[in-house]
Coordinates of C-alpha atoms in Angstrom, one line a residue:
M747 CA 16.9 -10.1 -32.7
R748 CA 20.0 -9.1 -30.6
I749 CA 20.2 -11.2 -27.5
K750 CA 22.3 -10.9 -24.3
Y751 CA 22.8 -14.0 -22.1
L752 CA 23.0 -13.2 -18.4
V753 CA 25.3 -15.8 -17.0
N754 CA 23.9 -17.5 -13.9
G755 CA 26.9 -18.5 -11.8
K756 CA 24.9 -19.1 -8.6
Y757 CA 22.8 -22.1 -9.8
P758 CA 24.6 -25.4 -10.3
K759 CA 21.9 -26.6 -12.8
A760 CA 22.8 -23.8 -15.1
E761 CA 26.5 -24.7 -15.5
S762 CA 26.0 -26.8 -18.6
F763 CA 23.9 -24.3 -20.2
N764 CA 26.4 -21.7 -19.4
E765 CA 29.0 -23.9 -21.2
F766 CA 26.6 -24.4 -24.1
I767 CA 26.2 -20.7 -24.7
Q768 CA 30.0 -20.1 -24.4
K769 CA 30.6 -22.8 -27.0
E770 CA 27.7 -22.3 -29.5
F771 CA 26.6 -18.7 -29.1
P772 CA 29.6 -16.7 -27.6
Q773 CA 28.2 -13.6 -29.1
L774 CA 25.4 -13.5 -26.7
L775 CA 28.0 -13.0 -23.9
E776 CA 29.3 -9.8 -25.6
E777 CA 26.1 -8.3 -27.0
E778 CA 26.1 -4.5 -25.9
E779 CA 22.7 -3.4 -27.4
P780 CA 20.4 -6.4 -26.6
Q781 CA 16.7 -6.4 -27.4
L782 CA 16.1 -9.4 -25.2
Y783 CA 17.8 -10.8 -22.1
L784 CA 18.1 -14.6 -21.9
V785 CA 18.1 -16.2 -18.5
A786 CA 18.7 -19.8 -17.5
G787 CA 17.6 -21.4 -14.2
G788 CA 14.4 -21.3 -12.1
D789 CA 12.1 -18.7 -11.0
G790 CA 14.4 -17.4 -8.5
S791 CA 17.1 -17.0 -11.3
M792 CA 14.7 -14.9 -13.2
L793 CA 13.8 -12.6 -10.4
H794 CA 17.5 -12.2 -9.4
S795 CA 18.4 -11.3 -13.1
I796 CA 15.6 -8.8 -13.3
Q797 CA 16.6 -7.2 -9.9
E798 CA 20.2 -6.9 -11.1
N799 CA 19.2 -5.5 -14.5
I800 CA 16.2 -3.4 -13.7
G801 CA 15.5 -0.1 -15.5
Y802 CA 16.6 -1.0 -19.0
D803 CA 13.2 -1.7 -20.6
I804 CA 14.4 -4.9 -22.1
P805 CA 12.3 -8.1 -21.9
F806 CA 13.6 -11.3 -20.0
L807 CA 13.2 -14.7 -21.6
G808 CA 13.8 -17.6 -19.2
V809 CA 15.1 -21.1 -20.1
A810 CA 13.4 -23.6 -17.7
L811 CA 16.0 -25.5 -15.5
G812 CA 14.4 -25.2 -12.2
T813 CA 11.7 -26.9 -10.2
V814 CA 8.6 -24.9 -10.7
N815 CA 9.6 -22.8 -13.7
F816 CA 6.5 -20.6 -13.5
L817 CA 8.3 -17.7 -15.3
M818 CA 10.3 -19.8 -17.5
N819 CA 10.1 -21.5 -20.9
D820 CA 10.8 -25.0 -22.1
F821 CA 13.3 -25.1 -25.0
E822 CA 12.7 -28.3 -26.8
D823 CA 15.8 -27.8 -28.9
E824 CA 18.0 -25.1 -27.3
R825 CA 20.3 -24.6 -30.3
E826 CA 17.5 -24.3 -32.9
T827 CA 15.3 -22.1 -30.6
I828 CA 18.1 -19.6 -29.9
Q829 CA 19.2 -19.5 -33.6
N830 CA 15.5 -18.9 -34.7
L831 CA 15.2 -16.1 -32.2
L832 CA 18.5 -14.5 -33.5
D833 CA 17.2 -14.8 -37.0
D834 CA 13.7 -13.4 -36.1
R835 CA 12.1 -16.6 -37.4
I836 CA 10.2 -16.8 -34.2
G837 CA 9.0 -14.1 -31.9
V838 CA 8.0 -13.8 -28.2
D839 CA 4.9 -12.7 -26.2
V840 CA 5.7 -10.0 -23.6
F841 CA 3.8 -9.3 -20.4
E842 CA 4.6 -5.8 -18.8
S843 CA 4.5 -5.1 -15.1
H844 CA 6.3 -2.6 -12.7
A845 CA 8.5 -3.0 -9.8
I846 CA 7.7 -1.2 -6.5
A847 CA 10.0 1.7 -5.8
A848 CA 10.5 2.1 -2.0
Y849 CA 11.5 5.4 -0.2
L850 CA 12.1 5.7 3.4
D851 CA 11.7 9.4 4.5
D852 CA 12.4 10.5 0.9
K853 CA 15.5 8.4 0.6
K854 CA 15.2 5.7 -2.2
L855 CA 16.0 2.1 -0.7
G856 CA 15.6 0.4 -4.1
E857 CA 13.0 -1.5 -6.1
A858 CA 11.2 -4.7 -5.4
V859 CA 10.3 -7.0 -8.2
N860 CA 8.2 -9.3 -6.2
D861 CA 7.0 -7.6 -3.0
V862 CA 7.8 -5.3 -0.1
I863 CA 7.4 -7.3 3.2
L864 CA 7.5 -5.6 6.6
G865 CA 8.0 -7.7 9.6
D866 CA 10.4 -9.8 11.7
E867 CA 9.8 -12.9 13.7
I868 CA 6.4 -14.4 13.3
M869 CA 5.3 -14.0 17.0
N870 CA 6.3 -10.4 17.1
N871 CA 3.3 -7.9 17.4
H872 CA 3.9 -4.6 15.5
Y873 CA 1.8 -1.4 15.2
F874 CA 1.0 -0.4 11.5
N875 CA -0.6 2.6 10.0
L876 CA -1.6 2.2 6.2
S877 CA -2.8 4.8 3.7
T878 CA -3.2 4.6 0.0
E879 CA -3.4 7.5 -2.6
S880 CA -7.0 6.7 -3.6
G881 CA -8.2 6.4 0.0
D882 CA -8.9 2.8 0.0
F883 CA -7.0 2.9 3.2
K884 CA -6.6 6.1 5.1
D885 CA -4.8 6.0 8.5
F886 CA -5.9 2.4 8.9
E887 CA -4.3 1.1 12.0
F888 CA -3.8 -2.5 13.0
R889 CA -1.4 -4.8 14.8
G890 CA 0.2 -7.9 13.6
S891 CA 3.4 -9.7 12.7
G892 CA 3.9 -8.2 9.3
L893 CA 2.4 -6.7 6.0
C894 CA 3.0 -7.8 2.4
I895 CA 2.4 -5.5 -0.7
S896 CA 2.9 -7.5 -3.8
T897 CA 3.2 -6.8 -7.5
P898 CA 1.6 -8.9 -10.1
I899 CA 4.7 -10.9 -10.6
G900 CA 5.1 -11.5 -7.0
S901 CA 1.5 -12.4 -6.4
T902 CA 2.2 -16.0 -6.9
A903 CA 5.0 -16.0 -4.2
F904 CA 4.8 -15.0 -0.6
N905 CA 1.4 -13.2 -1.3
Y906 CA -0.1 -16.4 -2.8
N907 CA 1.1 -18.4 0.3
N908 CA -0.4 -15.8 2.6
N909 CA -3.8 -16.5 0.8
G910 CA -3.5 -13.3 -1.3
M911 CA -5.2 -13.1 -4.6
M912 CA -3.2 -14.0 -7.7
L913 CA -3.0 -10.9 -10.0
P914 CA -2.9 -11.0 -13.9
L915 CA 0.7 -10.5 -14.8
D916 CA 0.1 -7.4 -17.0
S917 CA -2.4 -5.7 -14.6
D918 CA -2.0 -2.4 -13.0
L919 CA -2.8 -3.6 -9.5
L920 CA -1.2 -4.4 -6.1
S921 CA -2.2 -7.1 -3.5
I922 CA -2.0 -6.3 0.2
T923 CA -2.1 -9.0 2.8
G924 CA -1.6 -8.9 6.5
V925 CA 0.4 -11.5 8.4
V926 CA -1.2 -12.7 11.7
C927 CA -2.9 -9.4 12.2
N928 CA -5.8 -8.4 14.5
K929 CA -7.8 -7.1 11.4
Q930 CA -8.5 -8.8 8.1
I931 CA -6.2 -7.4 5.4
N932 CA -6.5 -9.2 2.0
D933 CA -7.1 -6.4 -0.5
I934 CA -6.4 -5.6 -4.2
I935 CA -5.9 -2.0 -5.0
R936 CA -4.6 0.0 -7.9
F937 CA -0.9 0.3 -8.4
E938 CA -0.6 3.6 -6.7
E939 CA 1.3 5.4 -3.8
V940 CA 1.2 3.5 -0.5
L941 CA 2.2 5.1 2.9
I942 CA 3.2 3.0 5.8
K943 CA 4.2 3.9 9.4
A944 CA 5.2 1.4 12.1
N945 CA 7.0 1.0 15.3
G946 CA 10.3 -0.7 14.2
V947 CA 9.9 -3.5 11.6
R948 CA 12.3 -4.6 9.1
I949 CA 11.8 -3.8 5.5
Y950 CA 12.4 -6.6 2.8
L951 CA 12.4 -5.9 -0.9
T952 CA 12.0 -9.1 -2.7
N953 CA 13.4 -11.2 0.3
V954 CA 16.5 -8.9 0.7
K955 CA 16.6 -6.9 4.0
S956 CA 16.9 -3.3 3.2
D957 CA 16.3 -1.1 6.3
V958 CA 14.0 -0.7 9.4
L959 CA 10.9 1.3 9.5
E960 CA 11.1 3.1 13.0
E961 CA 8.5 4.9 14.8
G962 CA 8.4 8.5 13.4
S963 CA 9.5 7.4 9.8
E964 CA 7.3 6.9 6.7
L965 CA 7.7 4.3 4.1
V966 CA 6.4 5.4 0.7
L967 CA 5.8 2.9 -2.1
K968 CA 5.5 4.1 -5.7
K969 CA 5.3 2.6 -9.1
G970 CA 8.8 1.7 -10.1
S971 CA 10.7 0.6 -13.2
K972 CA 8.9 -1.2 -16.0
I973 CA 9.4 -5.0 -16.1
K974 CA 8.9 -7.1 -19.2
I975 CA 8.9 -11.0 -19.1
A976 CA 8.8 -12.8 -22.5
F977 CA 7.3 -16.3 -23.3
L978 CA 7.7 -18.4 -26.4
D979 CA 4.1 -19.3 -25.9
K980 CA 2.0 -17.2 -23.6
G981 CA -0.8 -19.8 -23.7
V982 CA 1.4 -22.2 -21.7
F983 CA 2.0 -19.5 -19.1
L984 CA -1.5 -18.7 -18.8
R985 CA -2.5 -22.3 -18.3
K986 CA 0.0 -22.5 -15.5
R987 CA -1.6 -19.5 -13.8
I988 CA -5.1 -21.1 -14.2
E989 CA -4.0 -24.4 -12.8
M990 CA -2.4 -22.6 -9.8
G991 CA -5.5 -20.5 -9.2
H992 CA -7.6 -23.6 -9.0
R993 CA -5.6 -24.9 -5.8
F994 CA -8.7 -24.8 -3.6
R995 CA -11.1 -26.2 -6.3
K996 CA -9.4 -29.7 -6.4

């Protein structure tokens, strides 16, 4: 298997692993036709790497160096595991999902791996109008501080802390939750086109401010690039999701 190591220069805990790759597997830094991306760090490092390399249809395999490591893998023996991957002596399990492609008045703003969040300060009160392709929402009007539209990958992030439902990673679904709204919004819909109008709210694509949705404009969300996340043992990942899903049962 051809592997490309995506150097993580923004996470101090990854420095020693960067040095390890440079010394033991320098060819991973120069690979031009990878079949697998290798990322070291925490879940934030994984999301950043996906965001920076989206659209290539190549799986991302994470080396757990962070705190939660929800999307990462424990490498018991880093040298042996990488060599076995290179020699095709072990394989990976891959979950496929999609990013959200965001368009403001037909201009593409970018793609969000985790979620698209609309809002500003928590005490602000904005007007929203929400419609979905299938009609689950049709010119649905409400007021509130914000709105979160989450991918399956992002459903364990802001969406989850906002009491949204955790989605199967390889599902074709979106989770929509309202933030301090005058109407209950906590829904799961098919991953389809979503149209949103508002009266001046900031647009965030996976925590990065992109633009402002002004009155008279329309934000359209569509299924974006395919995302593939790889695991050495998908059973470990699935157990983590089950444990997280039981937070209210303990």
